[in-house]
Tab-separated table of C-alpha atoms and ligand atoms in Angstrom:
chain	number	residue	atom	x	y	z
A	1	MET	CA	2.317	2.845	21.686
A	2	GLU	CA	-0.291	2.402	18.987
A	3	ARG	CA	0.856	0.107	16.196
A	4	ILE	CA	0.261	1.489	12.693
A	5	LEU	CA	0.830	-0.359	9.442
A	6	ILE	CA	2.959	1.509	6.923
A	7	SER	CA	3.962	0.877	3.317
A	8	ALA	CA	7.583	-0.267	3.570
A	9	CYS	CA	8.635	1.820	0.551
A	10	LEU	CA	7.744	4.980	2.512
A	11	LEU	CA	10.347	3.964	5.108
A	12	GLY	CA	13.030	3.658	2.428
A	13	ALA	CA	12.773	-0.063	1.673
A	14	CYS	CA	13.550	-0.778	-1.999
A	15	CYS	CA	10.423	-2.860	-2.555
A	16	ARG	CA	8.755	-0.904	-5.353
A	17	TYR	CA	8.087	-2.389	-8.795
A	18	ASP	CA	11.195	-0.591	-10.126
A	19	GLY	CA	13.420	-1.831	-7.294
A	20	LYS	CA	13.532	1.611	-5.703
A	21	SER	CA	12.066	3.127	-2.541
A	22	LYS	CA	9.857	6.168	-2.045
A	23	ALA	CA	11.060	7.424	1.326
A	24	ALA	CA	8.712	10.045	2.755
A	25	ALA	CA	9.456	12.973	5.047
A	26	GLY	CA	8.377	12.892	8.671
A	27	MET	CA	8.962	9.205	9.372
A	28	GLU	CA	11.317	9.849	12.295
A	29	LYS	CA	8.646	11.965	13.998
A	30	LEU	CA	6.127	9.193	13.485
A	31	THR	CA	8.380	6.677	15.235
A	32	GLU	CA	8.333	8.895	18.338
A	33	LYS	CA	4.554	8.489	18.616
A	34	TYR	CA	3.806	5.142	16.999
A	35	GLU	CA	5.200	1.687	16.508
A	36	LEU	CA	5.373	1.366	12.731
A	37	ILE	CA	4.731	-2.063	11.187
A	38	PRO	CA	6.252	-2.117	7.666
A	39	ILE	CA	4.342	-4.074	5.026
A	40	CYS	CA	4.640	-4.496	1.249
A	41	PRO	CA	1.556	-6.281	-0.034
A	42	GLU	CA	2.995	-6.921	-3.477
A	43	GLN	CA	6.010	-8.740	-2.059
A	44	LEU	CA	3.792	-10.519	0.494
A	45	GLY	CA	1.652	-11.683	-2.424
A	46	GLY	CA	4.663	-13.462	-3.899
A	47	LEU	CA	5.678	-10.972	-6.582
A	48	ALA	CA	9.332	-10.365	-7.417
A	49	THR	CA	11.244	-7.102	-7.060
A	50	PRO	CA	11.704	-5.543	-9.513
A	51	ARG	CA	8.450	-6.508	-11.255
A	52	PRO	CA	6.415	-5.175	-14.176
A	53	PRO	CA	4.293	-2.131	-13.295
A	54	ALA	CA	0.598	-2.919	-12.849
A	55	GLU	CA	-2.599	-0.896	-12.684
A	56	ILE	CA	-6.240	-1.652	-11.888
A	57	ARG	CA	-8.591	-1.893	-14.866
A	58	GLN	CA	-12.242	-2.905	-14.471
A	59	GLY	CA	-11.562	-4.427	-11.081
A	60	ARG	CA	-8.587	-6.531	-12.202
A	61	VAL	CA	-4.883	-5.831	-11.668
A	62	ILE	CA	-3.102	-6.014	-15.022
A	63	THR	CA	0.589	-5.518	-15.810
A	64	GLU	CA	1.706	-3.289	-18.642
A	65	ASP	CA	2.289	-6.407	-20.799
A	66	GLY	CA	-1.242	-7.692	-20.126
A	67	THR	CA	-0.683	-10.297	-17.403
A	68	ASP	CA	-3.466	-10.586	-14.825
A	69	VAL	CA	-1.840	-10.481	-11.366
A	70	THR	CA	-5.042	-9.938	-9.367
A	71	ARG	CA	-4.560	-13.189	-7.447
A	72	GLN	CA	-1.137	-12.134	-6.129
A	73	TYR	CA	-2.441	-8.676	-5.166
A	74	GLU	CA	-5.357	-10.220	-3.284
A	75	LYS	CA	-3.064	-12.686	-1.517
A	76	GLY	CA	-0.829	-9.805	-0.450
A	77	ALA	CA	-3.821	-7.923	0.924
A	78	GLN	CA	-4.906	-10.955	2.936
A	79	GLU	CA	-1.374	-11.333	4.337
A	80	VAL	CA	-1.382	-7.674	5.379
A	81	LEU	CA	-4.725	-8.135	7.124
A	82	ARG	CA	-3.411	-11.198	8.922
A	83	LEU	CA	-0.379	-9.244	10.158
A	84	ALA	CA	-2.605	-6.328	11.188
A	85	GLU	CA	-4.709	-8.641	13.329
A	86	LEU	CA	-1.587	-10.210	14.844
A	87	PHE	CA	-0.215	-6.790	15.792
A	88	GLY	CA	-3.554	-5.272	16.765
A	89	SER	CA	-3.362	-2.444	14.221
A	90	ARG	CA	-6.460	-0.501	13.186
A	91	ARG	CA	-4.861	2.274	11.144
A	92	ALA	CA	-2.503	2.322	8.163
A	93	ILE	CA	-0.341	4.809	6.258
A	94	LEU	CA	-0.218	3.640	2.651
A	95	LYS	CA	1.619	4.895	-0.428
A	96	ALA	CA	-0.560	7.066	-2.637
A	97	ARG	CA	-1.894	5.863	-6.006
A	98	SER	CA	-0.401	2.345	-5.862
A	99	PRO	CA	-2.602	-0.508	-7.178
A	100	SER	CA	-2.103	-2.118	-3.745
A	101	CYS	CA	-1.698	0.770	-1.337
A	102	GLY	CA	-3.469	3.700	-3.048
A	103	SER	CA	-6.268	5.312	-1.049
A	104	GLY	CA	-8.943	7.494	-2.645
A	105	GLU	CA	-7.127	7.744	-5.972
A	106	ILE	CA	-5.187	5.309	-8.137
A	107	HIS	CA	-3.711	5.158	-11.628
A	108	ASN	CA	-6.414	4.752	-14.246
A	109	GLY	CA	-5.359	1.431	-15.777
A	110	LEU	CA	-4.152	2.947	-19.052
A	111	PHE	CA	-0.458	3.400	-18.088
A	112	ASP	CA	-0.628	6.994	-19.300
A	113	GLY	CA	-0.011	8.654	-15.934
A	114	GLY	CA	-3.712	9.388	-15.483
A	115	ILE	CA	-5.390	9.184	-12.091
A	116	THR	CA	-8.901	8.092	-11.192
A	117	GLU	CA	-10.945	7.701	-8.009
A	118	GLY	CA	-10.518	4.400	-6.242
A	119	ASP	CA	-8.529	2.314	-3.780
A	120	GLY	CA	-5.740	-0.186	-4.251
A	121	ILE	CA	-6.481	-3.812	-3.403
A	122	THR	CA	-4.951	-3.737	0.088
A	123	ALA	CA	-6.333	-0.310	0.982
A	124	ALA	CA	-9.820	-1.444	-0.063
A	125	LEU	CA	-9.631	-4.604	2.039
A	126	LEU	CA	-8.412	-2.729	5.104
A	127	LYS	CA	-11.135	-0.092	4.739
A	128	SER	CA	-13.780	-2.804	4.342
A	129	VAL	CA	-12.964	-4.117	7.814
A	130	GLY	CA	-12.943	-0.666	9.407
A	131	PHE	CA	-9.357	0.513	9.084
A	132	GLU	CA	-8.576	4.192	8.887
A	133	VAL	CA	-6.184	4.641	5.951
A	134	PHE	CA	-3.884	7.645	5.488
A	135	ARG	CA	-1.691	8.578	2.531
A	136	GLU	CA	1.843	9.881	3.074
A	137	ASP	CA	0.609	13.423	2.375
A	138	GLN	CA	-1.785	13.112	5.319
A	139	ILE	CA	0.626	12.168	8.099
A	140	ASP	CA	0.531	15.623	9.636
A	141	SER	CA	-2.863	14.711	11.070
A	142	LEU	CA	-1.198	11.833	12.945
A	143	LEU	CA	1.562	13.961	14.501
B	1	SF4	FE1	5.130	0.364	-1.574
B	1	SF4	FE2	2.735	-0.741	-1.347
B	1	SF4	FE3	3.993	-0.824	-3.677
B	1	SF4	FE4	4.905	-2.297	-1.673
B	1	SF4	S1	2.945	-2.529	-2.678
B	1	SF4	S2	6.121	-1.022	-3.017
B	1	SF4	S3	4.469	-0.982	0.080
B	1	SF4	S4	3.277	1.013	-2.618
């Protein structure tokens, strides 16, 4: 079976900044076709759960109270890449709009609910080395 990385919060793990999960539909079907490798880059980068929400602004990851957490986000991305190489994964299903996992669109850095074009830190790193990245609303194309 092909091994695909997946944001752990989409599988129901309570690893989000608010201590909750974001379980997505269709995960059981995915497990029939793929071996899913759960990852949470923000936890792998050493951040606590729960943690302050963060967004990307001018290339840096900043929490709502102004703390620069870019280093932890980059460390988490590197850890995800290391695990991907260990497991031989070349594709990933990542949670939409997250500053780590977002693909194609992310929050705009103003904490006002706005969205802008861009990738989260982990999604960008994976794409830069040739990964195909899917959002949870794109899993039908994998089934
Ligand atoms: Fe989910 Fe990714 Fe955020 Fe972890 S970093 S909670 S996997 S969206």
